[in-house]
PDB file of C-alpha atoms in Angstrom:
ATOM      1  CA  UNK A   4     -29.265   4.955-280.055  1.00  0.00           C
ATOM      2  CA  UNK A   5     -31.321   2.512-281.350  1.00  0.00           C
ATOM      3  CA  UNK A   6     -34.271   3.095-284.101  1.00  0.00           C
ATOM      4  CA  UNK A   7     -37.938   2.458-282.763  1.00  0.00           C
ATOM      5  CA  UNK A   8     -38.404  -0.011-285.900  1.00  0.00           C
ATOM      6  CA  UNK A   9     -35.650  -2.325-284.841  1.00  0.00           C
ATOM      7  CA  UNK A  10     -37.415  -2.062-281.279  1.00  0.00           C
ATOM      8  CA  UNK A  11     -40.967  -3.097-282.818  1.00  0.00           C
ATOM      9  CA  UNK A  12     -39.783  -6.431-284.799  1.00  0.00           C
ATOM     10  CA  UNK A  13     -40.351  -7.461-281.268  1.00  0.00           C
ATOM     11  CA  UNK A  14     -42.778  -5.457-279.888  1.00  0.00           C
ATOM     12  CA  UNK A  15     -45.383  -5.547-282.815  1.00  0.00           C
ATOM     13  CA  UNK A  16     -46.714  -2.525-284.955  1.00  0.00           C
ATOM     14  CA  UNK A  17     -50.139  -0.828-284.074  1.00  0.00           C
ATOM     15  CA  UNK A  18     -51.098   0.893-287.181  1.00  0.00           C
ATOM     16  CA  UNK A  19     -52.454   4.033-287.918  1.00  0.00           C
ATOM     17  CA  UNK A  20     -51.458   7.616-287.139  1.00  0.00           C
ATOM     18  CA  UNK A  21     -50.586   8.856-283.795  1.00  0.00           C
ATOM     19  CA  UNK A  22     -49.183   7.425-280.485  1.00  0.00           C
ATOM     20  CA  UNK A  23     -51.310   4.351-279.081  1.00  0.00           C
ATOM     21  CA  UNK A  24     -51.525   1.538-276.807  1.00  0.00           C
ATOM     22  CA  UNK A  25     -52.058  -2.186-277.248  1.00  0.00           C
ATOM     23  CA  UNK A  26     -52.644  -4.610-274.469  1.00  0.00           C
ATOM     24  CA  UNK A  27     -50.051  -6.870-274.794  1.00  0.00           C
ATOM     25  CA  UNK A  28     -51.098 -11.103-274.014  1.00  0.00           C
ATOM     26  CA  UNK A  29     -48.624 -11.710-271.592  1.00  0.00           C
ATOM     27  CA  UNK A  30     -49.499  -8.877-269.070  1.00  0.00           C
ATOM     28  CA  UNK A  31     -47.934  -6.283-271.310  1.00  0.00           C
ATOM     29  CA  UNK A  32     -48.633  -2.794-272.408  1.00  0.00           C
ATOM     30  CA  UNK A  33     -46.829  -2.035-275.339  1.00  0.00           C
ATOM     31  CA  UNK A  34     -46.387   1.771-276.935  1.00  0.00           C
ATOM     32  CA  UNK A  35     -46.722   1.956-280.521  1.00  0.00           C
ATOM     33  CA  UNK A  36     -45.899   4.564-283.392  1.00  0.00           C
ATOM     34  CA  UNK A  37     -46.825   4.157-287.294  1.00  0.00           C
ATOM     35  CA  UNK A  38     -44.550   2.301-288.928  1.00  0.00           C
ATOM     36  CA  UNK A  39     -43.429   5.216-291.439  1.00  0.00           C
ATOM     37  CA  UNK A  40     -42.687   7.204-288.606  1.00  0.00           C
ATOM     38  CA  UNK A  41     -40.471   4.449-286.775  1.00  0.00           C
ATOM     39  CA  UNK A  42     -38.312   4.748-290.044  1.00  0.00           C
ATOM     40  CA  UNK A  43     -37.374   8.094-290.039  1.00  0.00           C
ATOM     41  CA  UNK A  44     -36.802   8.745-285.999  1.00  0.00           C
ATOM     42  CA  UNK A  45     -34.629   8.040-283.677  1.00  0.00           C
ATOM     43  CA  UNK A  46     -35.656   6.880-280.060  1.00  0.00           C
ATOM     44  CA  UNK A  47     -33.612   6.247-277.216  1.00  0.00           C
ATOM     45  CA  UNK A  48     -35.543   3.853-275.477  1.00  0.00           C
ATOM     46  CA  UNK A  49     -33.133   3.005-272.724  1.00  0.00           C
ATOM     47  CA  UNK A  50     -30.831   5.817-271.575  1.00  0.00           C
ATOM     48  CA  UNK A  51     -28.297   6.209-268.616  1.00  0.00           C
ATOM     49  CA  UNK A  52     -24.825   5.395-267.602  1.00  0.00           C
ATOM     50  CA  UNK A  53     -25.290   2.599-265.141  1.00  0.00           C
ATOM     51  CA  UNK A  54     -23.134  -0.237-266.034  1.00  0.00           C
ATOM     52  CA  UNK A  55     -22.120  -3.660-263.974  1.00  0.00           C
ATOM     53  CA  UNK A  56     -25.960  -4.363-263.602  1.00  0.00           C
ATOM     54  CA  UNK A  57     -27.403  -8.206-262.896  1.00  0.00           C
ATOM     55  CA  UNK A  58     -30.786  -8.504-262.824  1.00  0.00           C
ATOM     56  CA  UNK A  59     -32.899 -11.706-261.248  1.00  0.00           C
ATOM     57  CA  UNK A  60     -36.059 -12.158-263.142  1.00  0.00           C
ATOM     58  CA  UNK A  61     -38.726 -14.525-261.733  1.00  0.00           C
ATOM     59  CA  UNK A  62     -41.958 -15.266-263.594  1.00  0.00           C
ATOM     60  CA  UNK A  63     -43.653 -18.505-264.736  1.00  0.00           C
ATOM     61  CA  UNK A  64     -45.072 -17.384-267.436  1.00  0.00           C
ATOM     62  CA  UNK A  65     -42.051 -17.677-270.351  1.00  0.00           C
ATOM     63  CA  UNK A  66     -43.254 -14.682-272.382  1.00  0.00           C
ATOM     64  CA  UNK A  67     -43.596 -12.490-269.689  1.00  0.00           C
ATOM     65  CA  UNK A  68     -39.959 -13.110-268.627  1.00  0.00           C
ATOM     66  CA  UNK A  69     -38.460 -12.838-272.546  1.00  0.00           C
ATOM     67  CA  UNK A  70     -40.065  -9.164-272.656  1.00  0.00           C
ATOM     68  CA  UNK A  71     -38.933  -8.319-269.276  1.00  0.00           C
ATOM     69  CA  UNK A  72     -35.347 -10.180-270.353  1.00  0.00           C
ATOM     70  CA  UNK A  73     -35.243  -8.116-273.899  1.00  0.00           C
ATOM     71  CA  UNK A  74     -36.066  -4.877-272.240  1.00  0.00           C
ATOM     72  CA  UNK A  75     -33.147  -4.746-269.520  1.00  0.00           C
ATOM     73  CA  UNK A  76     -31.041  -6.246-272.128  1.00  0.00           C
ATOM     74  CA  UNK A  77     -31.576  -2.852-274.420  1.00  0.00           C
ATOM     75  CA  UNK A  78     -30.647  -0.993-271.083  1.00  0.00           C
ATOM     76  CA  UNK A  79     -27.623  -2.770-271.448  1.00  0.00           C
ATOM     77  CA  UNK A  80     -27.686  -4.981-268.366  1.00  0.00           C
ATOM     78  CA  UNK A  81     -27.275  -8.776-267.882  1.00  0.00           C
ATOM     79  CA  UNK A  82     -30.208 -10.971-266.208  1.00  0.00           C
ATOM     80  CA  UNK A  83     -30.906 -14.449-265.396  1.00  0.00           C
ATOM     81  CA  UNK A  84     -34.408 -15.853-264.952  1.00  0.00           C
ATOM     82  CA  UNK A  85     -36.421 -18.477-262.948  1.00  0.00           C
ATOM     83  CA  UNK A  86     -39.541 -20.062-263.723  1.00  0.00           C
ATOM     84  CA  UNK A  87     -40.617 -20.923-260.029  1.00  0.00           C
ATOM     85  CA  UNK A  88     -39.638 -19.576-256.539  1.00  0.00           C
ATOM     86  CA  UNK A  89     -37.013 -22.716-255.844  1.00  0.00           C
ATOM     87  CA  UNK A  90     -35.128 -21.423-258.971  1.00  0.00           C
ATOM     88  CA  UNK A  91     -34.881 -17.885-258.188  1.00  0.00           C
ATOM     89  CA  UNK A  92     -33.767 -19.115-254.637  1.00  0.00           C
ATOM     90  CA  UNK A  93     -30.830 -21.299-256.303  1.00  0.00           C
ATOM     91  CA  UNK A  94     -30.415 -18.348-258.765  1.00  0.00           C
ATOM     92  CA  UNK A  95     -29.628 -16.024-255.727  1.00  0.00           C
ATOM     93  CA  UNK A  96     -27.410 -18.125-253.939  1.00  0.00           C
ATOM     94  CA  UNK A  97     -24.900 -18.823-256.962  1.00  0.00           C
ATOM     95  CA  UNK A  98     -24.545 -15.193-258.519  1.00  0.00           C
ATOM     96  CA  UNK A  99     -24.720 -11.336-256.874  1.00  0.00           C
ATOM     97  CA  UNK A 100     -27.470  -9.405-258.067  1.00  0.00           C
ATOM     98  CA  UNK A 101     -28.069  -5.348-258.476  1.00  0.00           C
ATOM     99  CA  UNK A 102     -31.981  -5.971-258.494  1.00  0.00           C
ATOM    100  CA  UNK A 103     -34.810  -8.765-258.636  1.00  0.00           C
ATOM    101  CA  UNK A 104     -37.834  -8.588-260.671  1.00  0.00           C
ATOM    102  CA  UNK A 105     -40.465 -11.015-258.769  1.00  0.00           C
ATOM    103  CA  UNK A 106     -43.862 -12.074-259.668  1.00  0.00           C
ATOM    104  CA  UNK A 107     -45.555 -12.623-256.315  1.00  0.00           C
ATOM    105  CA  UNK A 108     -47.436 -15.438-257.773  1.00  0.00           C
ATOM    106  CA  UNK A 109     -44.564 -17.781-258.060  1.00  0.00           C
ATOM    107  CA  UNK A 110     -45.123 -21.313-258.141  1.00  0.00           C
ATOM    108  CA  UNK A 111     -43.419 -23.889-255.749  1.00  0.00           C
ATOM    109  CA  UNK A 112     -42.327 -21.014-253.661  1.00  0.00           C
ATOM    110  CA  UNK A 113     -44.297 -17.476-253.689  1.00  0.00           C
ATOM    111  CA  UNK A 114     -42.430 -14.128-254.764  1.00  0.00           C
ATOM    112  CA  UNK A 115     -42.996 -12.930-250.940  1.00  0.00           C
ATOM    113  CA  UNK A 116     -40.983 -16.035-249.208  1.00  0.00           C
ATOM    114  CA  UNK A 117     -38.405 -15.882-251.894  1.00  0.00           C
ATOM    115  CA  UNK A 118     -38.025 -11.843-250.889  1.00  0.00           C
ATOM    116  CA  UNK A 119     -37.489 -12.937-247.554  1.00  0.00           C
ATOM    117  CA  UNK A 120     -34.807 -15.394-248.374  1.00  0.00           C
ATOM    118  CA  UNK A 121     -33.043 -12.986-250.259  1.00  0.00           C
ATOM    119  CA  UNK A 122     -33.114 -10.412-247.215  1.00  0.00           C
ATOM    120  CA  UNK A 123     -30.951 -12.845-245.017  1.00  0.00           C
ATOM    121  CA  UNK A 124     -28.373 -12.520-246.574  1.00  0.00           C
ATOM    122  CA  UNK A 125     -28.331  -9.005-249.273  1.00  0.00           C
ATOM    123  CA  UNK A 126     -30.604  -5.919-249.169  1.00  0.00           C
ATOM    124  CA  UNK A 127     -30.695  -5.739-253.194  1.00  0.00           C
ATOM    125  CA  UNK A 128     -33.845  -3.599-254.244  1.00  0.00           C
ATOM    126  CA  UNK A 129     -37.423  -6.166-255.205  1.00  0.00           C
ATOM    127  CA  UNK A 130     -39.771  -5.326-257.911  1.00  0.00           C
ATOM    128  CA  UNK A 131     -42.663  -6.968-257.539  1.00  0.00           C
ATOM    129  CA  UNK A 132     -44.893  -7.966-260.588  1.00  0.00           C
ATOM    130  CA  UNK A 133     -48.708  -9.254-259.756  1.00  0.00           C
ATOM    131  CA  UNK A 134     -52.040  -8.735-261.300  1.00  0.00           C
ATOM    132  CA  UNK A 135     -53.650  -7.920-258.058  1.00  0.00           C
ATOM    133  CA  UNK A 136     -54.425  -4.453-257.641  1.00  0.00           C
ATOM    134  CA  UNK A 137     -56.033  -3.853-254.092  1.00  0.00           C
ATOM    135  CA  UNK A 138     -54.226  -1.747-251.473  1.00  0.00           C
ATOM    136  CA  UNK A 139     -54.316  -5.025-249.435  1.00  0.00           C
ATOM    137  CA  UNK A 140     -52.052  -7.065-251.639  1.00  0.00           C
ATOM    138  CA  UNK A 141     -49.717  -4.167-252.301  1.00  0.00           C
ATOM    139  CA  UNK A 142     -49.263  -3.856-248.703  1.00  0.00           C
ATOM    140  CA  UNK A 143     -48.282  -7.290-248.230  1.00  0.00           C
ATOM    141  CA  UNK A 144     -45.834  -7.015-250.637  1.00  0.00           C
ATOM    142  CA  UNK A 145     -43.896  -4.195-249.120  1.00  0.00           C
ATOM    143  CA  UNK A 146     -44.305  -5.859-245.730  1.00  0.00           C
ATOM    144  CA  UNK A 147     -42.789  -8.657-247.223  1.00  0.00           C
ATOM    145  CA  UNK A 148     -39.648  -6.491-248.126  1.00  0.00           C
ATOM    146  CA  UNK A 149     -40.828  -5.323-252.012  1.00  0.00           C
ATOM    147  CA  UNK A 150     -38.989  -2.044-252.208  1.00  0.00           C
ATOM    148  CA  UNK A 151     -41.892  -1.393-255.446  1.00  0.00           C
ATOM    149  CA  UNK A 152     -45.169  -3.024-256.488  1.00  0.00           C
ATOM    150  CA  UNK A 153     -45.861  -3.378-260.479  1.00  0.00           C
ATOM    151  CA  UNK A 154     -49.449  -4.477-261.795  1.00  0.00           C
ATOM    152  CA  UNK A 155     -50.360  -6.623-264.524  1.00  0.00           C
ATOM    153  CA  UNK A 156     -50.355  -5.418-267.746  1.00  0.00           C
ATOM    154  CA  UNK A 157     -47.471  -2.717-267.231  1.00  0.00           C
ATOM    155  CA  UNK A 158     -45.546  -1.317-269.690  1.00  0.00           C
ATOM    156  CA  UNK A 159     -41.855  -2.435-270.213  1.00  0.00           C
ATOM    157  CA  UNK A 160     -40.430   1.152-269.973  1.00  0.00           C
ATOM    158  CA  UNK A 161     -41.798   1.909-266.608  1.00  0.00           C
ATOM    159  CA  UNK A 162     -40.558  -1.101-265.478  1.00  0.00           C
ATOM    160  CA  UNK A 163     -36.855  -0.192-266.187  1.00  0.00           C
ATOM    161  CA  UNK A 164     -37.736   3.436-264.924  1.00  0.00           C
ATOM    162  CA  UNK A 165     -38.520   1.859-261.851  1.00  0.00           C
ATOM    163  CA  UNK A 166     -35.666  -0.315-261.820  1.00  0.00           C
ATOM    164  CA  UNK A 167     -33.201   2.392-262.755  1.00  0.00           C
ATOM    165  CA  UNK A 168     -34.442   4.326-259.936  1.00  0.00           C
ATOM    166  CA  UNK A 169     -33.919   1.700-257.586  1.00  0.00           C
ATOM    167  CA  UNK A 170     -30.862   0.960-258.517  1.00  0.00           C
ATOM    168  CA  UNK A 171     -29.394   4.315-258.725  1.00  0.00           C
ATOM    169  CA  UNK A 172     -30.616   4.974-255.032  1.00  0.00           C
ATOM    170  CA  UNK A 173     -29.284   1.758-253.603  1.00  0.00           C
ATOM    171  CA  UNK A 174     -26.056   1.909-254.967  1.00  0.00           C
ATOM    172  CA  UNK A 175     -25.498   0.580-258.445  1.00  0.00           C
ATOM    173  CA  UNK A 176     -23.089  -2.834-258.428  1.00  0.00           C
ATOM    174  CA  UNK A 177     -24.202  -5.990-257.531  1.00  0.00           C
ATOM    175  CA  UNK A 178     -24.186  -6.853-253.962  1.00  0.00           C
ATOM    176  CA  UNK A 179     -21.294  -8.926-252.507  1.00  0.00           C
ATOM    177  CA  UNK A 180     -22.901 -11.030-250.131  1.00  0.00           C
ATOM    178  CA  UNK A 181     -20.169 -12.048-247.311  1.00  0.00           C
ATOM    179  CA  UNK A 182     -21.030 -14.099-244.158  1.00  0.00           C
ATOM    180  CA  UNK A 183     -23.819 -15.582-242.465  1.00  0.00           C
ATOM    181  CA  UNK A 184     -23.608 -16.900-238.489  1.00  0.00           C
ATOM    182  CA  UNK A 185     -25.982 -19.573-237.279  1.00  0.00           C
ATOM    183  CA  UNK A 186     -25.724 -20.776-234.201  1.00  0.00           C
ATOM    184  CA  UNK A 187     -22.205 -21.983-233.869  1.00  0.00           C
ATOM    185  CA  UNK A 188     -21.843 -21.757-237.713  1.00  0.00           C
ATOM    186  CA  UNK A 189     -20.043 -18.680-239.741  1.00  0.00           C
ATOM    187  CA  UNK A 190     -21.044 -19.214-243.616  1.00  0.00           C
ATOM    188  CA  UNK A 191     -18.525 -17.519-245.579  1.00  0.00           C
ATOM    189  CA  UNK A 192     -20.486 -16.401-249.108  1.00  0.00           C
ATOM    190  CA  UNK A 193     -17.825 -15.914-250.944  1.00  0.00           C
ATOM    191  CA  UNK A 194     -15.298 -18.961-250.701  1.00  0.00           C
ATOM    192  CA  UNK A 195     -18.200 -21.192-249.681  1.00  0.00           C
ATOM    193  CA  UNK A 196     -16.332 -22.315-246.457  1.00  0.00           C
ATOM    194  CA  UNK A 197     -17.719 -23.145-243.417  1.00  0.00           C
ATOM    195  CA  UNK A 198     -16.542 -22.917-239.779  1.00  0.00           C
ATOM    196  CA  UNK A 199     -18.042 -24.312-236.942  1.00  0.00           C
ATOM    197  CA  UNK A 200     -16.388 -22.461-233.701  1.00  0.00           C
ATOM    198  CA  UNK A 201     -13.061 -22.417-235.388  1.00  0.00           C
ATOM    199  CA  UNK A 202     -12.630 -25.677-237.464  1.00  0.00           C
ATOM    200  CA  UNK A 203     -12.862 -25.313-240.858  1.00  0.00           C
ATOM    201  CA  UNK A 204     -15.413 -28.187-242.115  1.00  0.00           C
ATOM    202  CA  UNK A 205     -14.442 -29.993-244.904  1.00  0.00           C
ATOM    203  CA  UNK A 206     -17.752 -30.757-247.137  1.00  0.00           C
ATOM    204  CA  UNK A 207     -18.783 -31.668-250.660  1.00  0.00           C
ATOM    205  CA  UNK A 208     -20.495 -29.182-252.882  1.00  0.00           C
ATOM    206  CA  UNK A 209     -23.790 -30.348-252.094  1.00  0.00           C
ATOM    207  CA  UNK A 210     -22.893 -30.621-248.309  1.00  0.00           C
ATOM    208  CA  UNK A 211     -22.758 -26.883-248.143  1.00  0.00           C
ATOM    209  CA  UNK A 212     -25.461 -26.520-250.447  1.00  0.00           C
ATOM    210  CA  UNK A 213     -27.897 -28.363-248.025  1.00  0.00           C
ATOM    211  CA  UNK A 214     -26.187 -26.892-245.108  1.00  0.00           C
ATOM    212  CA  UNK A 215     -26.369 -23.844-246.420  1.00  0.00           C
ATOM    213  CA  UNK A 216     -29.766 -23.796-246.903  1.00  0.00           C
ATOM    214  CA  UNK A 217     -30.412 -25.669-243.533  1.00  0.00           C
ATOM    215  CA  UNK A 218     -28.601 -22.542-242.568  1.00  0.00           C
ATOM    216  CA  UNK A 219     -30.596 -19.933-244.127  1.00  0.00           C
ATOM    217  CA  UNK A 220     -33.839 -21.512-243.136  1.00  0.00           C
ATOM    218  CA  UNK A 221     -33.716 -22.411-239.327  1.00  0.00           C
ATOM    219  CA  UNK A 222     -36.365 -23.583-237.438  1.00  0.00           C
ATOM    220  CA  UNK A 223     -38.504 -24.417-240.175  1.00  0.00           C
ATOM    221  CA  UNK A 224     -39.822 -28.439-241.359  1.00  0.00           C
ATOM    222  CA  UNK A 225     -38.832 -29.039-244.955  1.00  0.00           C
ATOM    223  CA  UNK A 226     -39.974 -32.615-246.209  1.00  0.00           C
ATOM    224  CA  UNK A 227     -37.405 -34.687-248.323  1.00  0.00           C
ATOM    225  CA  UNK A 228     -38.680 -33.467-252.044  1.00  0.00           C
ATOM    226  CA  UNK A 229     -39.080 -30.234-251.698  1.00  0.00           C
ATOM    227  CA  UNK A 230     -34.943 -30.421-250.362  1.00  0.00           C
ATOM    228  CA  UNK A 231     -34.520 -32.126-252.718  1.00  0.00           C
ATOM    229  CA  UNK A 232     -35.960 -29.743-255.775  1.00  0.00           C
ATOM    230  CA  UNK A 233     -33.940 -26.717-253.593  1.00  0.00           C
ATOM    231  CA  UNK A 234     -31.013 -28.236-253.281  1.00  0.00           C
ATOM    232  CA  UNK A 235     -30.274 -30.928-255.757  1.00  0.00           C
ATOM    233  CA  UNK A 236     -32.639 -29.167-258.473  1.00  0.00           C
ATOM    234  CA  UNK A 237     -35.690 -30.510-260.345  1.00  0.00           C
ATOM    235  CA  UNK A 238     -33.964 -32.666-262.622  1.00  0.00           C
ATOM    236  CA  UNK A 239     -32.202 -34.565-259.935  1.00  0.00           C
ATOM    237  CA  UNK A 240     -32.791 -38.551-260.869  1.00  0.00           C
ATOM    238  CA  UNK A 241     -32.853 -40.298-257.794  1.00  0.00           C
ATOM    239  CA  UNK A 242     -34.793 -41.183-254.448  1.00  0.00           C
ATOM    240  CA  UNK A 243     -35.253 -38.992-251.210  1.00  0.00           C
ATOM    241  CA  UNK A 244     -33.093 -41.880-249.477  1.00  0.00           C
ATOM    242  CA  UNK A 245     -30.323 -39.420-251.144  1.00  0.00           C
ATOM    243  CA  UNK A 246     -31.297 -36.587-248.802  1.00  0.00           C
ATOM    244  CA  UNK A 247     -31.177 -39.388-245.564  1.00  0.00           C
ATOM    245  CA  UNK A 248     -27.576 -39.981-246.604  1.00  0.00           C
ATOM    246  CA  UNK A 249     -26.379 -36.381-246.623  1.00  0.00           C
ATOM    247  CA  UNK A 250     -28.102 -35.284-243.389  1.00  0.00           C
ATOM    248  CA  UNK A 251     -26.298 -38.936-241.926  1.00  0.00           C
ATOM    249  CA  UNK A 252     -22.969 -37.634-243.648  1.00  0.00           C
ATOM    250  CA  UNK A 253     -23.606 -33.612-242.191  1.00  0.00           C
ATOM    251  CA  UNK A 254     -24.809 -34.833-238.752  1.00  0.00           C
ATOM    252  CA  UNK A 255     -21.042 -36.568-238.710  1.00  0.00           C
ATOM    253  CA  UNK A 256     -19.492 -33.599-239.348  1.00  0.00           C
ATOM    254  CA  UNK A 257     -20.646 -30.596-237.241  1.00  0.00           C
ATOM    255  CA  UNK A 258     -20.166 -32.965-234.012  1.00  0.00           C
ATOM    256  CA  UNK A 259     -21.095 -32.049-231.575  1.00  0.00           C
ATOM    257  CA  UNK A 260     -23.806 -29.724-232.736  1.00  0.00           C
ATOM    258  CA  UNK A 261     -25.394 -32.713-234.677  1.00  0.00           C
ATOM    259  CA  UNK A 262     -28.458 -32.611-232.819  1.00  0.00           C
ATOM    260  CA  UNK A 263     -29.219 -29.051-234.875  1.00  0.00           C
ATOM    261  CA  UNK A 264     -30.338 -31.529-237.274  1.00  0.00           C
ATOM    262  CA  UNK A 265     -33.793 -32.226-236.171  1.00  0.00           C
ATOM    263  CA  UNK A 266     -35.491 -35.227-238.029  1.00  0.00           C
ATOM    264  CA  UNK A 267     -39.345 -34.680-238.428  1.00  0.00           C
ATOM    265  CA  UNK A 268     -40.786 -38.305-238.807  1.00  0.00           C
ATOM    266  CA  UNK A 269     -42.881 -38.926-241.815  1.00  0.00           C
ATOM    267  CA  UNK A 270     -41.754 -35.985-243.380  1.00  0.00           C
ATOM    268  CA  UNK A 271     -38.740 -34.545-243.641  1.00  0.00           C
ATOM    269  CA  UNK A 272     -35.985 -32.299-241.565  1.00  0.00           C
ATOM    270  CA  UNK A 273     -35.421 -29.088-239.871  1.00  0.00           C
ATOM    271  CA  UNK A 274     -32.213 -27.592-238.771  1.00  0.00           C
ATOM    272  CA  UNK A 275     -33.334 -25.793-235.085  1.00  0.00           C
ATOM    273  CA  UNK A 276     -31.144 -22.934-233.660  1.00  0.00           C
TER     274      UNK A 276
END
């Protein structure tokens, strides 16, 4: 049990008497009480026995995910967060989640592509956020694989509602993630080892990093910074020469499938099954 007044050093106080509503600046409704009523009244704000739960939130604006962040924290679950769709996508890869919060309008990669990542490989429940409201853009999102659609400003409370609800339906735990097949590969999740037919491949951590995501992303022309923001992260010092010399090194060692490894001149690669 925790006391609405703790709850509102965060939150902020609207005074007077009587419940109300403030429209919070970050796309935020918050409910309010008088202050001398906070003091003398309990309030359960988050209530329910699910425990184990992992939470993915992915917004770029900051304050938006520290609200979202405090308030699944007071339901007792852990979270990470991502500022941009490449983030969440790394995020995803590296840790099982129970649930994703996504804003659909995520920069470097939008809310509805990352969805679709995460469906080739896990079915966890997506909570879209987005400040669209037509029937049009809430459509796309569940066509996208949203299992719920969230507008801009929303309050905090519904939001874990929502995400309770989810979670309880889909099964509770984070997902455990096992294999992947491509072509002649078989990705295990878990131990991050790779077989093609069945040799074991023997490759660096960021080997099976791009190969993973080569993996996870057939068919489909990436250029040489945007593989390398995915796969060797934004704060990667280097040149794109560095991508050249692991699709050289990869190319080497899935013989004699090495051709999978398409180069697209001028721009970048594409791994075609």
């Amino acid at each position: 049990m925790k006391t609405v007044a703790a709850a509102f050093l965060f939150m902020g106080i609207v005074s007077g008497k009587g419940a109300q509503l403030e429209s919070g600046r970050y796309g935020v409704l918050w409910e309010a009480i008088p202050l001398w009523e906070a003091h003398h009244m309990d309030y359960e704000l988050f209530q329910g026995p699910l425990t184990g739960i992992r939470v993915l939130i992915a917004d770029a604006d900051a304050a938006v995910r520290e609200i979202v962040q405090f308030s699944v924290q007071e339901a007792g679950w852990a979270c990470s967060e991502a500022r941009d769709g490449i983030a969440a996508i790394k995020l995803f890869r590296r840790q099982a989640y129970s649930l994703a919060i996504l804003d659909v309008e995520l920069p470097e990669i939008n809310g509805k592509i990352v969805c679709a990542q995460f469906r080739k490989t896990a079915r966890i429940p997506v909570i879209f956020l987005s400040v669209h409201r037509s029937e049009e853009n809430r459509l796309a999102a569940f066509d996208a694989g949203g299992n719920d659609y969230v507008v801009k400003p929303f309050y905090p409370r519904e939001l874990i509602a929502r995400a309770r609800s989810l979670i309880s339906l889909t099964g509770h735990m984070a997902e455990t993630r096992h294999r992947l097949a491509v072509g002649p590969l078989r990705i295990d999740l878990d131990s991050h080892l790779i077989h093609l037919d069945d040799a074991l491949l023997q490759l660096t951590p960021r080997e099976y990093d791009l190969l993973l995501f080569f993996c996870q992303n057939p068919n489909r022309a990436f250029s040489r910074n945007l593989l390398l923001d995915a796969v060797w992260g934004e704060q990667f010092i280097g040149t794109d020469r560095t991508v050249d010399t692991h699709v050289k090194s990869l190319r080497e060692k899935i013989k004699p499938y090495h051709n999978h490894i398409v180069t697209v001149w001028g721009y970048g690669y594409k791994f075609e099954v």
